[in-house]
Short mmCIF file of C-alpha atoms in Angstrom, two decimals:
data_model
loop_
_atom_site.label_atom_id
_atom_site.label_comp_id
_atom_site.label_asym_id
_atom_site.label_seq_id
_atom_site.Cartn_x
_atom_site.Cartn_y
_atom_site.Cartn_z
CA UNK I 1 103.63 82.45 133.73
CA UNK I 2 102.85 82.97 130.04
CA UNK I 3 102.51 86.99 130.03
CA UNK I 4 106.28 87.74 129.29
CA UNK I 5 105.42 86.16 125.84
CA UNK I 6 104.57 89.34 124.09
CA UNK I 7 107.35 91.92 123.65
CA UNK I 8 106.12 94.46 121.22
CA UNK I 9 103.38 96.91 121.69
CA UNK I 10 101.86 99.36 119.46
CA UNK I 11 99.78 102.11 120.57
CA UNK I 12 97.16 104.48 119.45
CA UNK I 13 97.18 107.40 121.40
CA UNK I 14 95.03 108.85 119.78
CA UNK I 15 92.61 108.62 116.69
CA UNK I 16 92.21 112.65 116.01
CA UNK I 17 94.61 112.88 112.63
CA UNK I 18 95.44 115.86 110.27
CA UNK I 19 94.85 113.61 106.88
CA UNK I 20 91.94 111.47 105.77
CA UNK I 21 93.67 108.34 104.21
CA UNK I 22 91.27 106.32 101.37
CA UNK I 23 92.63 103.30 102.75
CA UNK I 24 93.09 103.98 106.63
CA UNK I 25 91.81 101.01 108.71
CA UNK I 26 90.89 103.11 111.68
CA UNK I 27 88.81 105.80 109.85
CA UNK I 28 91.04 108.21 111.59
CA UNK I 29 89.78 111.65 111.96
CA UNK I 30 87.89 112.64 114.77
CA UNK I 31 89.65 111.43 118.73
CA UNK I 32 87.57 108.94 120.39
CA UNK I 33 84.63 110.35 123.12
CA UNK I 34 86.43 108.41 125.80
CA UNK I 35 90.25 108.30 124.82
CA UNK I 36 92.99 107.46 127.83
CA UNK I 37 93.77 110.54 130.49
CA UNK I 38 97.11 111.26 130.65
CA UNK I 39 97.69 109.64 134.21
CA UNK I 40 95.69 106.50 132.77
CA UNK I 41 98.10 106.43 129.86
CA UNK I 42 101.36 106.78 132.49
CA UNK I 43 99.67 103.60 134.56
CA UNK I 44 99.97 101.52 131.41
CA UNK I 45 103.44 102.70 130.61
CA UNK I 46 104.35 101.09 133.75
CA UNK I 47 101.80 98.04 133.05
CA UNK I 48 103.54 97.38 129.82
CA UNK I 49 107.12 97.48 131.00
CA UNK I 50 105.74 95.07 133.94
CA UNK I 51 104.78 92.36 131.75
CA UNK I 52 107.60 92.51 129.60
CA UNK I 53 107.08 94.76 126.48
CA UNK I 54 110.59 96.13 125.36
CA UNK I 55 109.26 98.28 122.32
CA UNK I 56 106.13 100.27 121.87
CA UNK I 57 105.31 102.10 118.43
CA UNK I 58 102.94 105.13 119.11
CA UNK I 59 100.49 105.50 116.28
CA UNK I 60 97.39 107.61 115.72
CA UNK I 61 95.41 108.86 114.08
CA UNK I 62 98.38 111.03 114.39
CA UNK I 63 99.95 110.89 117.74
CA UNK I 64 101.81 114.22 118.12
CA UNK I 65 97.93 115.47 117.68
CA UNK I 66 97.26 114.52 121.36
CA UNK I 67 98.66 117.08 123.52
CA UNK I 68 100.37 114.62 125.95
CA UNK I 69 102.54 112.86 123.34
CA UNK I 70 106.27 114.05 124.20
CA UNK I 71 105.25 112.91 128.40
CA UNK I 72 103.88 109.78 127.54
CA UNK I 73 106.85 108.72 125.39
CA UNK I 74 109.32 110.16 127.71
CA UNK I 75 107.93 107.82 130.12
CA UNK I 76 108.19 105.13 127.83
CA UNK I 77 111.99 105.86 127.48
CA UNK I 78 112.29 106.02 131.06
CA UNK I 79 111.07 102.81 132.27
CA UNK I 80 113.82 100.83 129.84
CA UNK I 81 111.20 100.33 126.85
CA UNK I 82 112.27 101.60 123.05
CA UNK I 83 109.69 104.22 121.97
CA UNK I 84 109.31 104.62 118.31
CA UNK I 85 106.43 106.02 116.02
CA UNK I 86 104.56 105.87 112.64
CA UNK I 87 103.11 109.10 111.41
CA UNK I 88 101.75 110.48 108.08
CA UNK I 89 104.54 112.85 108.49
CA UNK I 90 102.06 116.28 107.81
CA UNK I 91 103.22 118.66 110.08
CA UNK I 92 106.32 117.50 112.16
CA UNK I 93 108.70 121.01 111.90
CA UNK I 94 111.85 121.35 113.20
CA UNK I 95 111.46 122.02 116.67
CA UNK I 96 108.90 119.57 117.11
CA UNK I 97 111.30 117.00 115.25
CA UNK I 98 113.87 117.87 118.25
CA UNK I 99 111.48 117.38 121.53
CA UNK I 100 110.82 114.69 119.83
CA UNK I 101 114.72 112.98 120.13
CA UNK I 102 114.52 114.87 123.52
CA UNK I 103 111.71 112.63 124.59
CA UNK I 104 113.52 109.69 123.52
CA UNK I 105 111.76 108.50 120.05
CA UNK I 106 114.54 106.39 118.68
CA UNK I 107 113.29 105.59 115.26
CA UNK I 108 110.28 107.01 113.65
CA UNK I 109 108.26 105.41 110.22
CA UNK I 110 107.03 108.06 107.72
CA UNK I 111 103.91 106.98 105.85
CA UNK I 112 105.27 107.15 101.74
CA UNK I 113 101.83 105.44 99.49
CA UNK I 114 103.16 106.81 96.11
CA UNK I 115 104.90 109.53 94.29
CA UNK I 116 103.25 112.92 95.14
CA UNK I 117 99.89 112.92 93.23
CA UNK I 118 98.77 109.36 93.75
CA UNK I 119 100.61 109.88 97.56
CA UNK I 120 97.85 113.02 97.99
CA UNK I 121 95.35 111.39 96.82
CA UNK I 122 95.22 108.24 98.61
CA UNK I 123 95.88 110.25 102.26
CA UNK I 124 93.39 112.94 101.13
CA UNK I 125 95.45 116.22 101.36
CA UNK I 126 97.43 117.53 98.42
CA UNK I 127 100.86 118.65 99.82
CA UNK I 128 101.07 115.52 102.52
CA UNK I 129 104.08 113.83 99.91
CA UNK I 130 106.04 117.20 100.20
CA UNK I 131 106.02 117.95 104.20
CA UNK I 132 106.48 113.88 104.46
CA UNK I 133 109.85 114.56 103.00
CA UNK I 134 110.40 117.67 104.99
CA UNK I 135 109.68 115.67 107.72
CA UNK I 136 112.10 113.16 107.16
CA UNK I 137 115.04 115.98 106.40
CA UNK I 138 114.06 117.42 109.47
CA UNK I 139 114.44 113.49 111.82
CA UNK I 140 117.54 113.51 109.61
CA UNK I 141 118.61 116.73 111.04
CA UNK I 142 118.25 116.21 114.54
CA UNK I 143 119.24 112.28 114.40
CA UNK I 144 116.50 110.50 114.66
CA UNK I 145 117.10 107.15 112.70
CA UNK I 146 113.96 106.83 110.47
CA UNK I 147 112.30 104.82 107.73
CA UNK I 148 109.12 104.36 105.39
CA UNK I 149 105.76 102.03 105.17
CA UNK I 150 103.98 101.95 102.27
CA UNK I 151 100.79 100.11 101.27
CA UNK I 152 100.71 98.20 97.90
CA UNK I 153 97.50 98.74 95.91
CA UNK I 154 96.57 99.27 92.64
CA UNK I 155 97.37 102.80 92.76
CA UNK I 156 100.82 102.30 94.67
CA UNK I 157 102.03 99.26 92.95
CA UNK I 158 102.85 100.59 89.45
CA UNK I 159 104.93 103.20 90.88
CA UNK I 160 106.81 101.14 93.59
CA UNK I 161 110.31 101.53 92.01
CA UNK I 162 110.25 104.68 91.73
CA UNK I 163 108.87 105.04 95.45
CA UNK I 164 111.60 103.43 96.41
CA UNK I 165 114.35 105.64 94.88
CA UNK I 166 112.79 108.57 96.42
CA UNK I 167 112.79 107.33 99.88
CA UNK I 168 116.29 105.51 99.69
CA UNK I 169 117.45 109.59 98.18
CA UNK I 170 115.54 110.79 101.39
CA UNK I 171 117.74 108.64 103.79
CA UNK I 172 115.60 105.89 104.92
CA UNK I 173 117.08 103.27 106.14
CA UNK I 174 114.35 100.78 106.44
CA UNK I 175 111.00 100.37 104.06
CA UNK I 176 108.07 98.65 105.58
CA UNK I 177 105.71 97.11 102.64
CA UNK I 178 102.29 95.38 102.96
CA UNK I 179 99.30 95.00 100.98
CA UNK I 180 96.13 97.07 100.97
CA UNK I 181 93.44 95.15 102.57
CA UNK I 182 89.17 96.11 103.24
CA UNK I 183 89.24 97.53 106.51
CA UNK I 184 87.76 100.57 107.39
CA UNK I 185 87.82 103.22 104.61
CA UNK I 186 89.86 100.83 102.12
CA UNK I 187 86.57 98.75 102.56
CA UNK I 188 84.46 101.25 100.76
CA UNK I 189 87.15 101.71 97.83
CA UNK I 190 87.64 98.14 97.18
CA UNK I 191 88.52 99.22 93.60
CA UNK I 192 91.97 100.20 94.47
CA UNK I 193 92.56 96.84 95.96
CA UNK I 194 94.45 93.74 94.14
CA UNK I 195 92.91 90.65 93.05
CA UNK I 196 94.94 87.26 94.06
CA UNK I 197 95.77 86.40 90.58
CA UNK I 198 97.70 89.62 90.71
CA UNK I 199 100.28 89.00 93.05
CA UNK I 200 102.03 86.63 90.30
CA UNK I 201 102.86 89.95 89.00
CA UNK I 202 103.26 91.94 92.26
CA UNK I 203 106.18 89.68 93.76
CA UNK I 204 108.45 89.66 90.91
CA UNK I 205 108.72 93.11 91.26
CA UNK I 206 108.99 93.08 94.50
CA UNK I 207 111.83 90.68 94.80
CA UNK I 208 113.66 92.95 92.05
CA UNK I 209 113.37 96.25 94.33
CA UNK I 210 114.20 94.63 97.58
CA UNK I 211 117.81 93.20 95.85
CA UNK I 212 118.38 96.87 94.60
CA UNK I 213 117.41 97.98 98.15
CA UNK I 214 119.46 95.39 100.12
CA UNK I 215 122.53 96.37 97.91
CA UNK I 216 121.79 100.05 98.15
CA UNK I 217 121.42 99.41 102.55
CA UNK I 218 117.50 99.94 102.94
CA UNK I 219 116.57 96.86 104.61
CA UNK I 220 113.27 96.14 102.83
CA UNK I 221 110.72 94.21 105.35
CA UNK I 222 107.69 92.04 104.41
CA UNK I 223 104.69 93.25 106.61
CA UNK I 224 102.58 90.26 108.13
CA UNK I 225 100.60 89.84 104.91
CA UNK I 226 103.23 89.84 102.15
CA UNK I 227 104.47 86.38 100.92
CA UNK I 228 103.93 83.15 102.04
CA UNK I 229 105.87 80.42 100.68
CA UNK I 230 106.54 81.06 96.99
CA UNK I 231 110.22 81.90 95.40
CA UNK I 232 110.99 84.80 96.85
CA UNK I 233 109.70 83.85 100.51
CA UNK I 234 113.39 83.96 101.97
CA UNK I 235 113.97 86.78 100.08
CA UNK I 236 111.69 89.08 100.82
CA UNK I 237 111.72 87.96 104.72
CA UNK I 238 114.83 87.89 105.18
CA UNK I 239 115.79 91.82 105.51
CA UNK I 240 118.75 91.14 103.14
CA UNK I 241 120.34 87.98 105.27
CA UNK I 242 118.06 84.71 103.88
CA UNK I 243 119.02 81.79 105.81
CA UNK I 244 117.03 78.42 106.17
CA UNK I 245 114.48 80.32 108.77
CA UNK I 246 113.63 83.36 107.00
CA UNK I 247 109.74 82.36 106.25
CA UNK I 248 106.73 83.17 107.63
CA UNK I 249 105.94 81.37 110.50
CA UNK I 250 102.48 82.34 111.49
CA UNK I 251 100.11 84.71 113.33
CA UNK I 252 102.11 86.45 116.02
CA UNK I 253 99.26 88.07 117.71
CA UNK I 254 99.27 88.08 121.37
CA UNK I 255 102.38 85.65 121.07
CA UNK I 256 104.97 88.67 120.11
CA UNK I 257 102.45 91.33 119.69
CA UNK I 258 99.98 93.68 121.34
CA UNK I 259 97.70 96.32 119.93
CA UNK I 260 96.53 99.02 122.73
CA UNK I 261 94.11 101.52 120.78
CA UNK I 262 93.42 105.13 122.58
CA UNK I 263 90.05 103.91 124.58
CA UNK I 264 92.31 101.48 126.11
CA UNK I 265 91.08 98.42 124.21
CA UNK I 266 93.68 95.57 124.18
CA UNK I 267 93.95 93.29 120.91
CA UNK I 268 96.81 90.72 119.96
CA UNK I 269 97.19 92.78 117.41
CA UNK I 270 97.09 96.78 116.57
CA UNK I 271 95.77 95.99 112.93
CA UNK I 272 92.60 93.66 114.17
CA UNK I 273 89.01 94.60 113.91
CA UNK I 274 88.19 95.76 117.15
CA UNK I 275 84.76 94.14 117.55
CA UNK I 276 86.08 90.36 117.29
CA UNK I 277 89.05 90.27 118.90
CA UNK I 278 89.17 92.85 121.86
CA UNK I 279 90.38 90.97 124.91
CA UNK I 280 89.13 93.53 127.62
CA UNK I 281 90.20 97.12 128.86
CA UNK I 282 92.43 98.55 130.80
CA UNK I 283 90.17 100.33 132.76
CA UNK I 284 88.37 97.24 133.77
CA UNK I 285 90.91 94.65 133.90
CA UNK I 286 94.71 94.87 134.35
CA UNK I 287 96.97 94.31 131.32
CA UNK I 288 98.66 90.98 132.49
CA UNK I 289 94.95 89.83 133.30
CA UNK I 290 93.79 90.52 129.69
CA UNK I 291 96.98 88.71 127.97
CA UNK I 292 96.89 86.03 130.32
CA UNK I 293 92.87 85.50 131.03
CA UNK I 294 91.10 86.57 127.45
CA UNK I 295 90.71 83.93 124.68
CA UNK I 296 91.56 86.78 122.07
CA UNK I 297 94.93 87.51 123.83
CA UNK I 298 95.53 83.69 123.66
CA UNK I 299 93.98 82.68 120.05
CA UNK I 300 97.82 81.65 118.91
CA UNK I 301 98.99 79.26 121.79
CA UNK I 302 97.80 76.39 120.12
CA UNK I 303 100.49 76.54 117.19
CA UNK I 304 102.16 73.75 116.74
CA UNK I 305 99.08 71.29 117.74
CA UNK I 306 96.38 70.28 115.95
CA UNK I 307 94.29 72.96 118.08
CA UNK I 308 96.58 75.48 115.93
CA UNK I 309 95.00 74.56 112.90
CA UNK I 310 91.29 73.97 113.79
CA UNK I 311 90.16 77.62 112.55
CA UNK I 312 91.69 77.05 109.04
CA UNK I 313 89.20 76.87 106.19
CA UNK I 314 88.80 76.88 102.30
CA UNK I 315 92.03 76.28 100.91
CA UNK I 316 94.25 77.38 103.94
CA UNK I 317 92.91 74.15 105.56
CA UNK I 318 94.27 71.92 102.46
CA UNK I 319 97.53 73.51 102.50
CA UNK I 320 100.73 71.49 102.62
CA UNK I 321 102.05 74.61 105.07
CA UNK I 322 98.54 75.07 107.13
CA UNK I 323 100.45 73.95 110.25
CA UNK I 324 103.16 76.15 109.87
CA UNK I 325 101.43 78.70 108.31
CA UNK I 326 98.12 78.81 110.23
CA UNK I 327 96.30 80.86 107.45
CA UNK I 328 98.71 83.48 107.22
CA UNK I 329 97.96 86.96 108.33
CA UNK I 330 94.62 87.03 110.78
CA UNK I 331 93.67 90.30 109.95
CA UNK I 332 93.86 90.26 106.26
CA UNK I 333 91.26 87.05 106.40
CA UNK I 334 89.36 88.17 108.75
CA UNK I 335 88.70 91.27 106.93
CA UNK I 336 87.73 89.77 103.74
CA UNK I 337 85.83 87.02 104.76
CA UNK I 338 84.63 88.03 107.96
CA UNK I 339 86.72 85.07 109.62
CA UNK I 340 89.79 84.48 110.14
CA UNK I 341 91.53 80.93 108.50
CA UNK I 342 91.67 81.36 105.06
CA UNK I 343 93.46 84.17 103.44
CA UNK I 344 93.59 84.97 99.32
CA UNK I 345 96.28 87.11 99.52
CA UNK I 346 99.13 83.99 99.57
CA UNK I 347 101.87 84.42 96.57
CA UNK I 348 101.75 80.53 96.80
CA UNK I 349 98.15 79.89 96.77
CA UNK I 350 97.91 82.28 93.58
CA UNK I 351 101.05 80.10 91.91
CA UNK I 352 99.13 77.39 92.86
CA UNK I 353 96.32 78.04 90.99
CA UNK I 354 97.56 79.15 88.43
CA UNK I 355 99.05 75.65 87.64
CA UNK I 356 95.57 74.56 88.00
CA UNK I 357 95.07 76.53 85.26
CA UNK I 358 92.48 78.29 88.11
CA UNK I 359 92.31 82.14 89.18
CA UNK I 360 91.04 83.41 92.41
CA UNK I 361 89.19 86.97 92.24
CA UNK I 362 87.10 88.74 95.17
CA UNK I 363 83.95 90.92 94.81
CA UNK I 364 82.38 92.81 97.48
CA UNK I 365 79.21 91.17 98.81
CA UNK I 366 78.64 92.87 102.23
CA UNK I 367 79.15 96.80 103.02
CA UNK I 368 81.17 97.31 106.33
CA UNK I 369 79.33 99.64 108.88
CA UNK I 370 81.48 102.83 108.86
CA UNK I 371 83.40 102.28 112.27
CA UNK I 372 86.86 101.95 113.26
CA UNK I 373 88.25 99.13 112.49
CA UNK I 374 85.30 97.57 110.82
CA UNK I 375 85.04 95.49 107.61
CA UNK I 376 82.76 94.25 105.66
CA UNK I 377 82.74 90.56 103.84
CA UNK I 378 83.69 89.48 100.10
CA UNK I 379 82.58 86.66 98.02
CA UNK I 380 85.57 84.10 96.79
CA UNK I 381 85.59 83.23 92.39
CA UNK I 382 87.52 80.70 91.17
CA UNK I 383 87.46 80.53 87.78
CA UNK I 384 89.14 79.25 84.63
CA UNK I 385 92.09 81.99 83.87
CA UNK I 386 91.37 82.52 80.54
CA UNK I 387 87.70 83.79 81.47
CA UNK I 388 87.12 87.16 80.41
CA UNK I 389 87.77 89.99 82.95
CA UNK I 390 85.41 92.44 83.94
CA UNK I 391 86.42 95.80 82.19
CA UNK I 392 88.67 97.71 84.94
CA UNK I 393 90.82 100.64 84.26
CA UNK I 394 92.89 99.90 87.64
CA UNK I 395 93.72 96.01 86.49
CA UNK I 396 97.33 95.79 88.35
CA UNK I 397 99.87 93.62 85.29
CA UNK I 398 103.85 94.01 85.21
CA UNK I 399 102.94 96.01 81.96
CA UNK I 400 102.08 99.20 84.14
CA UNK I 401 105.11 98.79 86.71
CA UNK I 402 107.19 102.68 85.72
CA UNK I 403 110.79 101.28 85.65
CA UNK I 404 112.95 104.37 85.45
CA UNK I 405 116.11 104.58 83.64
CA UNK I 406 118.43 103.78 85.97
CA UNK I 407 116.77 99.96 86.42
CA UNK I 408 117.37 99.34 82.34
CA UNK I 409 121.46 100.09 83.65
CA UNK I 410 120.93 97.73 86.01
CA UNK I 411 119.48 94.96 84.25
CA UNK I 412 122.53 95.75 82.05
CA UNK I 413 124.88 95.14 84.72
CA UNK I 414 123.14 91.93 85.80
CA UNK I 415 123.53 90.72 82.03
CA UNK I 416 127.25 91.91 81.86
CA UNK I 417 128.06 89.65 85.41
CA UNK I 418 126.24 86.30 84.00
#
């Protein structure tokens, strides 16, 4: 039997959501026409816990907008799974924040994409930054251990420090990072995304906030599309104890992962466009026959062979890591090139270029359709990196990164020990 292989689930309940995110992947807004009854949703509580999930994540949209929420992850607590959650964070009071520990949420991740103007402006409500923090005083409150995600983009990155500070000051305890990438709505704003030949600037920074937060106890963690190989690899993956296997180690979807969204579609992973990698449905098919019968589910057994490497392209296939690596994150490739197998955003394929003397830079090229989950496809530049640069207000360089006061004393204190 190969079904006990994936442990974690995430879940969207629902797709209905109070906010209307710039960069949401899902174009969350409206629920879907045919979204899981509440006894369907029960059945695959136990079908999960059957073939061996131990955590699920519920996600949205916003979950606490379906009106079956608390049951369904009361039921999750009851048959011996953790139940946690990711919300925006718009609209979770008090009392709702307490049902919610009732029910058996154990940790909960508040959406934080910025300080409070470019924080409203990326999840489309002014005022979503201020009840995010009220949310989080109100976890605090009742004792529900809770941390932060945040997406890096050109509008996020320059202010990362100082995103930081105000979530480690909130009381998070962990900070989930990854990088903006062209699904769904952050397809039609590809302005706010990076180029490659920005990360060299990106992961500097990075690795100087994650020391500060290790030090400070907010375990900083890499999302599936940060890194890859250069300096701070260990670092960054690590969660604040390197050792000699803290590195990406490839894909993990349908290996470690499954992504249920509300219809009951099953992917390997909750972040993959639906149309390409859906293995089946729960209403048609049980959930051990879809992870153990679908090619989707089962698109990562062949690591470690050379079947593991036989979708790698571009300069993923050339790569002295492409067995280990295996093109990085799926879903980040897949969504720029329409393929999965060779993936731009890769701190060392951007340091390797760069010794080339070569940049890589993307440019949209084909218009995703306007669903959930959808993307579109770029075209790939390499070019000499002294070529001019198209004129762009929102060109990402360490020379906009806002370093508040108290990082000059600590860059004094670092001077003072060596």
């Amino acid at each position: 039997m190969t079904y006990h292989r994936t442990s974690y689930a995430v879940w969207e309940i629902t797709l209905k959501c109070n906010l209307a995110c710039s960069h949401c992947g899902s174009r969350a807004g409206n629920a879907r026409s045919k979204e899981l009854s509440t006894e369907e949703a029960l059945d695959l509580v136990r079908q999960m816990a059957s073939v061996g999930i131990k955590e699920v994540t519920l996600i949205g949209g916003e979950a606490f907008l379906r009106p079956d929420w608390l049951e369904i992850a009361a039921s999750i607590t009851s048959a011996g799974m953790l139940c946690g959650m990711t919300t925006g964070g718009y609209g979770i009071s008090l009392d709702t924040a307490a049902k919610m520990k009732e029910a058996g949420i154990r940790t909960v991740s508040v959406s934080i994409d910025g300080l409070e103007e470019t924080h409203d402006r990326l999840r489309g409500r002014k005022g979503s930054w201020k009840y995010a923090f009220k949310t989080m005083s109100h976890l605090k409150e009742v004792g529900i251990t809770f941390g932060c995600n945040t997406q890096i983009n050109r509008l996020s990155a320059p202010e990362f420090p100082s995103i930081y500070e105000c979530i480690r000051d909130a009381g998070a305890r962990a900070w989930q990072v990854q990088l903006t990438v062209p699904m769904g709505n952050a397809a039609d704003n590809a302005h706010i995304l990076l180029q490659p030949y920005e990360l060299l600037d990106i992961y500097p920074m990075l690795a100087r906030v994650a020391r500060r937060a290790y030090a400070e106890g907010v375990q900083l963690q890499a999302g599936n599309n940060i890194g890859y190989y250069g300096p701070y690899e260990r670092l960054l993956r690590g969660r604040g104890n390197e050792h000699e296997w803290s590195f990406w180690q490839g894909c993990g979807a349908g290996l470690s992962t499954l992504g249920i969204e509300a219809d009951g579609a099953i992917k390997g992973c909750p972040s993959l466009p639906t149309t390409t990698y859906t293995g089946g449905n729960i209403r048609e098919r049980t959930l051990h026959d879809i992870i153990e019968n679908t090619a989707e589910l089962r698109m990562n057994l062949g690591a470690g062979t050379p079947e593991g490497t036989k979708h790698l392209w571009g300069f993923c296939k050339t790569c002295e890591y492409a067995e280990l690596c295996r093109g990085g994150c799926s879903w980040t490739a897949h969504v720029f090139f329409d393929r999965r197998g060779n993936n731009p955003y890769c701190h060392h394929r951007a340091l390797a270029h760069a010794e080339k003397g070569l940049r890589e830079r993307l440019v949209p090229l084909v218009k995703a359709q306007g669903l959930p989950f959808d993307n579109g496809q770029f075209k790939l530049i390499v070019e000499p990196i002294d070529t001019p640069l198209p004129e762009d207000p929102l060109q990402f360089s360490s020379e906009r990164i806002h370093w508040s006061a108290s990082w000059e004393h600590e860059s004094q204190k670092e001077k003072v020990k060596s």
